[in-house]
mmCIF file of C-alpha atoms and ligand atoms in Angstrom:
data_model
loop_
_atom_site.group_PDB
_atom_site.id
_atom_site.type_symbol
_atom_site.label_atom_id
_atom_site.label_comp_id
_atom_site.label_asym_id
_atom_site.label_seq_id
_atom_site.Cartn_x
_atom_site.Cartn_y
_atom_site.Cartn_z
ATOM 1 C CA UNK S 1 44.208 61.809 30.675
ATOM 2 C CA UNK S 2 45.785 59.470 28.205
ATOM 3 C CA UNK S 3 45.217 56.759 30.742
ATOM 4 C CA UNK S 4 41.568 57.800 31.129
ATOM 5 C CA UNK S 5 41.019 57.696 27.363
ATOM 6 C CA UNK S 6 42.572 54.274 27.044
ATOM 7 C CA UNK S 7 40.495 53.106 29.946
ATOM 8 C CA UNK S 8 37.314 54.309 28.246
ATOM 9 C CA UNK S 9 38.231 52.481 25.025
ATOM 10 C CA UNK S 10 38.958 49.345 27.009
ATOM 11 C CA UNK S 11 35.560 49.513 28.733
ATOM 12 C CA UNK S 12 33.647 50.076 25.514
ATOM 13 C CA UNK S 13 35.486 47.203 23.820
ATOM 14 C CA UNK S 14 34.519 44.926 26.691
ATOM 15 C CA UNK S 15 30.910 46.053 27.015
ATOM 16 C CA UNK S 16 30.248 46.061 23.272
ATOM 17 C CA UNK S 17 30.789 42.305 23.337
ATOM 18 C CA UNK S 18 27.976 41.787 25.834
ATOM 19 C CA UNK S 19 25.205 43.795 24.211
ATOM 20 C CA UNK S 20 22.058 41.789 23.772
ATOM 21 C CA UNK S 21 19.708 44.255 22.131
ATOM 22 C CA UNK S 22 19.559 47.482 20.158
ATOM 23 C CA UNK S 23 18.566 49.221 23.408
ATOM 24 C CA UNK S 24 21.793 47.980 25.040
ATOM 25 C CA UNK S 25 23.770 49.548 22.200
ATOM 26 C CA UNK S 26 21.930 52.841 22.501
ATOM 27 C CA UNK S 27 22.616 52.858 26.261
ATOM 28 C CA UNK S 28 26.284 52.214 25.546
ATOM 29 C CA UNK S 29 26.416 55.088 23.051
ATOM 30 C CA UNK S 30 24.769 57.521 25.468
ATOM 31 C CA UNK S 31 27.010 56.380 28.309
ATOM 32 C CA UNK S 32 30.258 57.132 26.431
ATOM 33 C CA UNK S 33 29.476 59.476 23.532
ATOM 34 C CA UNK S 34 26.382 61.295 24.847
ATOM 35 C CA UNK S 35 26.385 64.942 25.999
ATOM 36 C CA UNK S 36 26.940 63.831 29.545
ATOM 37 C CA UNK S 37 28.942 60.808 28.432
ATOM 38 C CA UNK S 38 32.318 59.740 29.734
ATOM 39 C CA UNK S 39 34.353 60.679 26.655
ATOM 40 C CA UNK S 40 32.664 64.061 26.496
ATOM 41 C CA UNK S 41 33.539 64.515 30.189
ATOM 42 C CA UNK S 42 37.204 63.845 29.511
ATOM 43 C CA UNK S 43 37.292 66.189 26.517
ATOM 44 C CA UNK S 44 35.810 68.940 28.630
ATOM 45 C CA UNK S 45 38.886 68.735 30.870
ATOM 46 C CA UNK S 46 41.195 69.432 27.890
ATOM 47 C CA UNK S 47 41.207 73.157 28.638
ATOM 48 C CA UNK S 48 43.478 72.480 31.581
ATOM 49 C CA UNK S 49 46.157 70.860 29.420
ATOM 50 C CA UNK S 50 49.389 72.499 28.330
ATOM 51 C CA UNK S 51 49.871 73.717 24.755
ATOM 52 C CA UNK S 52 52.144 70.798 23.925
ATOM 53 C CA UNK S 53 49.901 68.155 25.426
ATOM 54 C CA UNK S 54 46.664 69.418 23.881
ATOM 55 C CA UNK S 55 47.173 68.294 20.235
ATOM 56 C CA UNK S 56 48.473 64.904 21.321
ATOM 57 C CA UNK S 57 45.583 64.214 23.671
ATOM 58 C CA UNK S 58 43.181 65.785 21.133
ATOM 59 C CA UNK S 59 44.377 63.389 18.461
ATOM 60 C CA UNK S 60 44.130 60.440 20.831
ATOM 61 C CA UNK S 61 40.641 61.518 21.890
ATOM 62 C CA UNK S 62 39.533 61.649 18.274
ATOM 63 C CA UNK S 63 40.951 58.211 17.632
ATOM 64 C CA UNK S 64 39.209 56.854 20.698
ATOM 65 C CA UNK S 65 35.908 58.398 19.561
ATOM 66 C CA UNK S 66 36.270 56.885 16.114
ATOM 67 C CA UNK S 67 37.120 53.530 17.620
ATOM 68 C CA UNK S 68 34.065 53.717 19.883
ATOM 69 C CA UNK S 69 31.867 54.651 16.950
ATOM 70 C CA UNK S 70 33.255 51.732 14.949
ATOM 71 C CA UNK S 71 32.713 49.347 17.855
ATOM 72 C CA UNK S 72 29.146 50.490 18.260
ATOM 73 C CA UNK S 73 28.532 50.198 14.547
ATOM 74 C CA UNK S 74 29.945 46.674 14.498
ATOM 75 C CA UNK S 75 27.896 45.608 17.503
ATOM 76 C CA UNK S 76 24.847 47.060 15.830
ATOM 77 C CA UNK S 77 25.479 45.173 12.596
ATOM 78 C CA UNK S 78 26.151 41.961 14.416
ATOM 79 C CA UNK S 79 22.911 42.227 16.325
ATOM 80 C CA UNK S 80 20.919 43.052 13.218
ATOM 81 C CA UNK S 81 22.312 40.078 11.371
ATOM 82 C CA UNK S 82 21.549 37.766 14.307
ATOM 83 C CA UNK S 83 18.002 39.073 14.421
ATOM 84 C CA UNK S 84 17.646 38.678 10.686
ATOM 85 C CA UNK S 85 18.792 35.075 10.918
ATOM 86 C CA UNK S 86 16.305 34.353 13.641
ATOM 87 C CA UNK S 87 13.600 35.945 11.499
ATOM 88 C CA UNK S 88 14.681 33.915 8.459
ATOM 89 C CA UNK S 89 14.561 30.718 10.460
ATOM 90 C CA UNK S 90 11.121 31.576 11.731
ATOM 91 C CA UNK S 91 9.794 32.363 8.291
ATOM 92 C CA UNK S 92 11.581 29.624 6.457
ATOM 93 C CA UNK S 93 9.489 28.270 3.628
ATOM 94 C CA UNK S 94 10.221 24.824 2.315
ATOM 95 C CA UNK S 95 8.923 24.887 -1.220
ATOM 96 C CA UNK S 96 9.574 21.171 -1.583
ATOM 97 C CA UNK S 97 7.076 20.280 1.161
ATOM 98 C CA UNK S 98 3.916 18.573 -0.083
ATOM 99 C CA UNK S 99 1.091 21.096 -0.435
ATOM 100 C CA UNK S 100 -2.244 21.033 1.321
ATOM 101 C CA UNK S 101 -4.828 19.438 -0.897
ATOM 102 C CA UNK S 102 -8.353 20.721 -0.700
ATOM 103 C CA UNK S 103 -10.870 18.045 -1.501
ATOM 104 C CA UNK S 104 -13.513 19.346 -3.831
ATOM 105 C CA UNK S 105 -16.990 18.007 -3.240
ATOM 106 C CA UNK S 106 -19.102 16.358 -5.891
ATOM 107 C CA UNK S 107 -22.739 16.413 -6.748
ATOM 108 C CA UNK S 108 -24.794 13.696 -5.103
ATOM 109 C CA UNK S 109 -26.073 11.031 -7.531
ATOM 110 C CA UNK S 110 -29.669 12.053 -6.757
ATOM 111 C CA UNK S 111 -28.846 15.655 -7.667
ATOM 112 C CA UNK S 112 -27.162 14.444 -10.856
ATOM 113 C CA UNK S 113 -30.271 12.532 -11.896
ATOM 114 C CA UNK S 114 -32.609 15.401 -11.024
ATOM 115 C CA UNK S 115 -30.484 17.813 -13.062
ATOM 116 C CA UNK S 116 -30.294 15.409 -15.979
ATOM 117 C CA UNK S 117 -34.077 14.974 -16.029
ATOM 118 C CA UNK S 118 -34.566 18.729 -15.692
ATOM 119 C CA UNK S 119 -32.283 19.290 -18.671
ATOM 120 C CA UNK S 120 -34.200 16.879 -20.871
ATOM 121 C CA UNK S 121 -37.507 18.552 -20.078
ATOM 122 C CA UNK S 122 -36.198 22.107 -20.200
ATOM 123 C CA UNK S 123 -35.069 21.197 -23.706
ATOM 124 C CA UNK S 124 -38.667 20.190 -24.482
ATOM 125 C CA UNK S 125 -39.928 23.589 -23.331
ATOM 126 C CA UNK S 126 -41.082 22.678 -19.827
ATOM 127 C CA UNK S 127 -40.841 24.965 -16.804
ATOM 128 C CA UNK S 128 -39.783 23.897 -13.336
ATOM 129 C CA UNK S 129 -42.384 24.218 -10.584
ATOM 130 C CA UNK S 130 -42.110 23.768 -6.837
ATOM 131 C CA UNK S 131 -44.495 22.981 -4.013
ATOM 132 C CA UNK S 132 -44.305 22.671 -0.221
ATOM 133 C CA UNK S 133 -43.187 19.470 1.484
ATOM 134 C CA UNK S 134 -45.573 20.204 4.344
ATOM 135 C CA UNK S 135 -48.815 19.984 2.458
ATOM 136 C CA UNK S 136 -52.562 20.216 3.017
ATOM 137 C CA UNK S 137 -54.507 16.964 2.940
ATOM 138 C CA UNK S 138 -56.669 18.763 0.397
ATOM 139 C CA UNK S 139 -53.832 19.024 -2.153
ATOM 140 C CA UNK S 140 -52.116 15.728 -1.356
ATOM 141 C CA UNK S 141 -55.298 13.622 -1.522
ATOM 142 C CA UNK S 142 -58.682 15.351 -1.789
ATOM 143 C CA UNK S 143 -58.128 17.374 -4.974
ATOM 144 C CA UNK S 144 -56.425 14.338 -6.542
ATOM 145 C CA UNK S 145 -59.597 12.329 -6.193
ATOM 146 C CA UNK S 146 -58.278 10.333 -3.230
ATOM 147 C CA UNK S 147 -61.077 10.793 -0.716
ATOM 148 C CA UNK S 148 -61.252 9.864 2.942
ATOM 149 C CA UNK S 149 -61.376 6.078 3.222
ATOM 150 C CA UNK S 150 -59.773 5.500 -0.206
ATOM 151 C CA UNK S 151 -57.282 2.615 -0.013
ATOM 152 C CA UNK S 152 -54.568 4.838 -1.563
ATOM 153 C CA UNK S 153 -54.503 6.780 1.725
ATOM 154 C CA UNK S 154 -53.441 3.567 3.478
ATOM 155 C CA UNK S 155 -50.736 2.815 0.940
ATOM 156 C CA UNK S 156 -49.475 6.342 1.273
ATOM 157 C CA UNK S 157 -49.571 6.724 5.032
ATOM 158 C CA UNK S 158 -47.411 9.577 6.249
ATOM 159 C CA UNK S 159 -46.683 11.904 9.156
ATOM 160 C CA UNK S 160 -49.648 14.110 10.011
ATOM 161 C CA UNK S 161 -48.768 17.443 11.579
ATOM 162 C CA UNK S 162 -52.443 18.286 12.067
ATOM 163 C CA UNK S 163 -55.500 16.321 10.912
ATOM 164 C CA UNK S 164 -55.481 18.360 7.691
ATOM 165 C CA UNK S 165 -51.695 18.932 7.331
ATOM 166 C CA UNK S 166 -49.170 16.254 6.389
ATOM 167 C CA UNK S 167 -45.742 15.576 4.900
ATOM 168 C CA UNK S 168 -46.608 15.129 1.224
ATOM 169 C CA UNK S 169 -46.570 11.530 -0.017
ATOM 170 C CA UNK S 170 -46.116 12.436 -3.686
ATOM 171 C CA UNK S 171 -45.284 15.431 -5.879
ATOM 172 C CA UNK S 172 -48.739 15.198 -7.512
ATOM 173 C CA UNK S 173 -50.230 17.947 -5.252
ATOM 174 C CA UNK S 174 -48.046 20.386 -7.221
ATOM 175 C CA UNK S 175 -50.202 19.520 -10.274
ATOM 176 C CA UNK S 176 -53.185 20.955 -8.429
ATOM 177 C CA UNK S 177 -51.331 24.031 -7.153
ATOM 178 C CA UNK S 178 -50.133 24.825 -10.676
ATOM 179 C CA UNK S 179 -53.475 24.200 -12.385
ATOM 180 C CA UNK S 180 -55.327 26.327 -9.800
ATOM 181 C CA UNK S 181 -53.087 29.269 -10.615
ATOM 182 C CA UNK S 182 -52.399 28.879 -14.332
ATOM 183 C CA UNK S 183 -54.613 28.530 -17.364
ATOM 184 C CA UNK S 184 -53.378 26.119 -20.076
ATOM 185 C CA UNK S 185 -51.126 25.675 -21.905
ATOM 186 C CA UNK S 186 -49.220 24.172 -18.947
ATOM 187 C CA UNK S 187 -45.932 22.285 -19.279
ATOM 188 C CA UNK S 188 -44.119 21.754 -16.004
ATOM 189 C CA UNK S 189 -41.954 19.323 -14.158
ATOM 190 C CA UNK S 190 -41.573 19.395 -10.396
ATOM 191 C CA UNK S 191 -38.738 17.611 -8.630
ATOM 192 C CA UNK S 192 -39.040 17.242 -4.879
ATOM 193 C CA UNK S 193 -38.823 15.274 -1.671
ATOM 194 C CA UNK S 194 -41.728 13.112 -0.539
ATOM 195 C CA UNK S 195 -42.469 11.107 2.613
ATOM 196 C CA UNK S 196 -44.136 7.801 3.352
ATOM 197 C CA UNK S 197 -44.398 5.623 6.420
ATOM 198 C CA UNK S 198 -42.218 2.887 4.910
ATOM 199 C CA UNK S 199 -39.586 0.823 6.715
ATOM 200 C CA UNK S 200 -36.046 1.218 5.381
ATOM 201 C CA UNK S 201 -34.714 -1.589 3.183
ATOM 202 C CA UNK S 202 -32.714 -1.961 -0.035
ATOM 203 C CA UNK S 203 -35.551 -0.467 -2.117
ATOM 204 C CA UNK S 204 -37.543 1.635 0.387
ATOM 205 C CA UNK S 205 -36.938 4.791 2.353
ATOM 206 C CA UNK S 206 -39.439 6.903 4.325
ATOM 207 C CA UNK S 207 -37.965 9.947 2.562
ATOM 208 C CA UNK S 208 -37.411 9.822 -1.172
ATOM 209 C CA UNK S 209 -37.693 11.926 -4.319
ATOM 210 C CA UNK S 210 -40.043 12.149 -7.236
ATOM 211 C CA UNK S 211 -40.233 14.224 -10.370
ATOM 212 C CA UNK S 212 -43.741 15.122 -11.398
ATOM 213 C CA UNK S 213 -44.586 16.078 -14.964
ATOM 214 C CA UNK S 214 -47.766 17.786 -16.143
ATOM 215 C CA UNK S 215 -48.920 18.938 -19.559
ATOM 216 C CA UNK S 216 -52.355 20.479 -20.136
ATOM 217 C CA UNK S 217 -53.469 21.957 -23.430
ATOM 218 C CA UNK S 218 -56.023 21.551 -26.172
ATOM 219 C CA UNK S 219 -55.879 18.166 -27.878
ATOM 220 C CA UNK S 220 -53.283 16.448 -25.659
ATOM 221 C CA UNK S 221 -53.498 12.671 -26.103
ATOM 222 C CA UNK S 222 -51.970 9.533 -24.716
ATOM 223 C CA UNK S 223 -49.819 9.500 -27.865
ATOM 224 C CA UNK S 224 -48.179 12.731 -26.642
ATOM 225 C CA UNK S 225 -47.513 11.085 -23.272
ATOM 226 C CA UNK S 226 -45.956 8.087 -24.938
ATOM 227 C CA UNK S 227 -43.829 10.157 -27.294
ATOM 228 C CA UNK S 228 -42.637 12.390 -24.468
ATOM 229 C CA UNK S 229 -41.672 9.492 -22.231
ATOM 230 C CA UNK S 230 -39.910 7.775 -25.106
ATOM 231 C CA UNK S 231 -37.751 10.850 -25.754
ATOM 232 C CA UNK S 232 -37.060 11.051 -22.048
ATOM 233 C CA UNK S 233 -36.142 7.355 -21.682
ATOM 234 C CA UNK S 234 -33.809 7.457 -24.678
ATOM 235 C CA UNK S 235 -31.931 10.526 -23.473
ATOM 236 C CA UNK S 236 -31.707 9.110 -19.969
ATOM 237 C CA UNK S 237 -30.828 5.471 -20.672
ATOM 238 C CA UNK S 238 -29.536 5.475 -24.242
ATOM 239 C CA UNK S 239 -30.860 5.564 -27.807
ATOM 240 C CA UNK S 240 -31.755 1.849 -27.876
ATOM 241 C CA UNK S 241 -34.110 2.115 -24.917
ATOM 242 C CA UNK S 242 -37.727 1.096 -25.401
ATOM 243 C CA UNK S 243 -40.671 1.817 -23.139
ATOM 244 C CA UNK S 244 -43.841 -0.081 -22.423
ATOM 245 C CA UNK S 245 -47.118 0.895 -20.770
ATOM 246 C CA UNK S 246 -48.882 -1.503 -18.407
ATOM 247 C CA UNK S 247 -52.478 -0.718 -17.413
ATOM 248 C CA UNK S 248 -52.715 0.541 -13.852
ATOM 249 C CA UNK S 249 -54.926 2.624 -11.621
ATOM 250 C CA UNK S 250 -54.325 6.050 -10.147
ATOM 251 C CA UNK S 251 -57.357 7.939 -8.812
ATOM 252 C CA UNK S 252 -56.261 11.181 -10.539
ATOM 253 C CA UNK S 253 -55.505 9.853 -14.027
ATOM 254 C CA UNK S 254 -57.717 7.991 -16.458
ATOM 255 C CA UNK S 255 -56.522 5.920 -18.179
ATOM 256 C CA UNK S 256 -53.472 5.187 -16.039
ATOM 257 C CA UNK S 257 -50.334 3.208 -16.688
ATOM 258 C CA UNK S 258 -47.178 2.041 -15.081
ATOM 259 C CA UNK S 259 -44.288 2.663 -17.415
ATOM 260 C CA UNK S 260 -41.299 0.372 -17.806
ATOM 261 C CA UNK S 261 -38.066 0.967 -19.702
ATOM 262 C CA UNK S 262 -36.159 -1.830 -21.369
ATOM 263 C CA UNK S 263 -33.359 -2.886 -19.044
ATOM 264 C CA UNK S 264 -30.312 -0.599 -19.466
ATOM 265 C CA UNK S 265 -28.109 -3.393 -18.253
ATOM 266 C CA UNK S 266 -29.054 -6.302 -20.548
ATOM 267 C CA UNK S 267 -30.970 -4.475 -23.282
ATOM 268 C CA UNK S 268 -34.104 -6.467 -22.525
ATOM 269 C CA UNK S 269 -32.563 -9.930 -22.485
ATOM 270 C CA UNK S 270 -33.091 -10.480 -18.765
ATOM 271 C CA UNK S 271 -30.495 -10.077 -16.008
ATOM 272 C CA UNK S 272 -30.073 -9.443 -12.296
ATOM 273 C CA UNK S 273 -30.932 -5.743 -12.557
ATOM 274 C CA UNK S 274 -34.346 -6.391 -14.161
ATOM 275 C CA UNK S 275 -34.818 -9.690 -12.278
ATOM 276 C CA UNK S 276 -34.963 -11.579 -15.559
ATOM 277 C CA UNK S 277 -37.854 -9.438 -16.842
ATOM 278 C CA UNK S 278 -35.999 -7.390 -19.444
ATOM 279 C CA UNK S 279 -37.973 -4.344 -18.189
ATOM 280 C CA UNK S 280 -37.658 -2.021 -15.206
ATOM 281 C CA UNK S 281 -40.549 0.058 -13.862
ATOM 282 C CA UNK S 282 -39.613 3.698 -13.398
ATOM 283 C CA UNK S 283 -42.784 5.762 -13.307
ATOM 284 C CA UNK S 284 -46.529 6.066 -13.053
ATOM 285 C CA UNK S 285 -48.464 8.085 -15.597
ATOM 286 C CA UNK S 286 -51.819 8.731 -17.202
ATOM 287 C CA UNK S 287 -54.247 11.235 -18.662
ATOM 288 C CA UNK S 288 -55.322 13.837 -16.115
ATOM 289 C CA UNK S 289 -58.756 12.836 -14.771
ATOM 290 C CA UNK S 290 -61.514 15.197 -15.997
ATOM 291 C CA UNK S 291 -62.688 15.568 -12.407
ATOM 292 C CA UNK S 292 -59.235 16.804 -11.379
ATOM 293 C CA UNK S 293 -59.223 19.358 -14.195
ATOM 294 C CA UNK S 294 -62.657 20.543 -13.128
ATOM 295 C CA UNK S 295 -61.532 20.769 -9.464
ATOM 296 C CA UNK S 296 -58.928 23.279 -10.640
ATOM 297 C CA UNK S 297 -61.262 25.351 -12.795
ATOM 298 C CA UNK S 298 -60.107 23.931 -16.119
ATOM 299 C CA UNK S 299 -62.849 22.819 -18.527
ATOM 300 C CA UNK S 300 -62.235 19.157 -19.516
ATOM 301 C CA UNK S 301 -64.451 19.662 -22.566
ATOM 302 C CA UNK S 302 -61.856 22.068 -23.946
ATOM 303 C CA UNK S 303 -58.593 20.872 -22.426
ATOM 304 C CA UNK S 304 -56.924 17.569 -21.757
ATOM 305 C CA UNK S 305 -53.580 16.666 -20.257
ATOM 306 C CA UNK S 306 -51.167 14.002 -19.147
ATOM 307 C CA UNK S 307 -49.173 13.593 -15.966
ATOM 308 C CA UNK S 308 -46.395 11.345 -14.795
ATOM 309 C CA UNK S 309 -44.450 10.749 -11.611
ATOM 310 C CA UNK S 310 -40.881 9.445 -11.772
ATOM 311 C CA UNK S 311 -39.036 7.791 -8.895
ATOM 312 C CA UNK S 312 -35.646 9.532 -8.634
ATOM 313 C CA UNK S 313 -33.957 6.947 -6.390
ATOM 314 C CA UNK S 314 -35.037 4.152 -8.675
ATOM 315 C CA UNK S 315 -33.753 6.000 -11.723
ATOM 316 C CA UNK S 316 -30.431 6.797 -10.024
ATOM 317 C CA UNK S 317 -30.008 3.159 -9.010
ATOM 318 C CA UNK S 318 -30.602 2.095 -12.602
ATOM 319 C CA UNK S 319 -28.516 4.837 -14.105
ATOM 320 C CA UNK S 320 -25.487 4.169 -11.900
ATOM 321 C CA UNK S 321 -25.917 0.469 -11.112
ATOM 322 C CA UNK S 322 -26.512 1.020 -7.376
ATOM 323 C CA UNK S 323 -27.998 -2.079 -5.773
ATOM 324 C CA UNK S 324 -28.992 -0.717 -2.365
ATOM 325 C CA UNK S 325 -30.972 2.479 -1.927
ATOM 326 C CA UNK S 326 -29.566 3.017 1.570
ATOM 327 C CA UNK S 327 -26.175 3.876 0.051
ATOM 328 C CA UNK S 328 -27.743 7.077 -1.264
ATOM 329 C CA UNK S 329 -28.356 8.365 2.261
ATOM 330 C CA UNK S 330 -25.340 7.133 4.200
ATOM 331 C CA UNK S 331 -23.031 9.935 3.041
ATOM 332 C CA UNK S 332 -20.044 7.635 2.775
ATOM 333 C CA UNK S 333 -17.530 9.586 0.690
ATOM 334 C CA UNK S 334 -16.045 6.383 -0.708
ATOM 335 C CA UNK S 335 -19.423 5.772 -2.310
ATOM 336 C CA UNK S 336 -20.188 9.372 -3.284
ATOM 337 C CA UNK S 337 -16.773 9.927 -4.899
ATOM 338 C CA UNK S 338 -17.636 7.462 -7.647
ATOM 339 C CA UNK S 339 -20.110 9.652 -9.477
HETATM 340 N N1 LIG V 401 -48.062 10.198 -7.713
HETATM 341 C C1 LIG V 401 -48.051 8.838 -8.170
HETATM 342 C C2 LIG V 401 -47.293 7.980 -7.150
HETATM 343 O O1 LIG V 401 -46.637 8.497 -6.296
HETATM 344 C C3 LIG V 401 -47.371 8.718 -9.519
HETATM 345 C C4 LIG V 401 -48.128 9.390 -10.633
HETATM 346 C C5 LIG V 401 -47.908 10.711 -10.957
HETATM 347 C C6 LIG V 401 -49.075 8.702 -11.365
HETATM 348 C C7 LIG V 401 -48.590 11.319 -11.970
HETATM 349 C C8 LIG V 401 -49.751 9.282 -12.389
HETATM 350 C C9 LIG V 401 -49.499 10.612 -12.682
HETATM 351 O O2 LIG V 401 -47.408 6.760 -7.189
#
């Protein structure tokens, strides 16, 4: 029996070295210490021993059991620590590694200019209006006094979706939409995308942006237009900026003007930006034509108004010193990051 016990201990010692998993250890425990285990089997045979032998073998059996328990415990600990190490290696976090940088986008220069203009006019008490880019010929031309066969329709050729539906060539149709629905006083600006059948070059794009302005009230004069545009030009291009009106013709304003600002680059002395002129044209403007007011149900005997249309691309190019309009649409981050 002594031999048997020693044999059991020997086996456990050997097998405990080979365990590969916690299941292996549990199997080992059941095999030797379980109810039907080998040690238990030997102990069951103790009844057959003599009085003298029993305490000796009993003591030995207890020692063997303790040894087995210790072996199993050690194997268990060893396995757990190996597993923990593997886990640690897997989850190792090197806090000295360079972090991931997330590039944060920036506002497009056109958006910046639109927001800047909006802010100036919001400060002057204007509201922001919107109109559809797919527009009726009626609003884009007819109601603006540009009738079939008018040369302005040639200059502003565009994509026709149906004979009476087109991609708007200007933001001026929003003037009509607003005036049809609102009685004066009206003070709005309307930024938006417009379309013309123009070939792409450094100063032209078939898709571009305008900001329309419209004020209608009693007693509005050209002096109000001039004062408003002066405030706008100074806040946009700096306190020293001057503006000048050149006579022009738009079918929906009378009188009409093209408006220049003194060159932001050379302060009017003449440089590359203003092509030696000292002035840069940025918008068209005028007093709303009485016929247009009447078309919208506003009595020109009581009310008068002014309107203007600003080229956003042109303003952005001036504001940021961009010399080719195409850069604004190429989405090259090296360019866009600069603003
Ligand atoms: N819509 C005109 C254009 O695109 C500009 C303009 C707007 C002129 C408002 C006068 C008044 O050329």
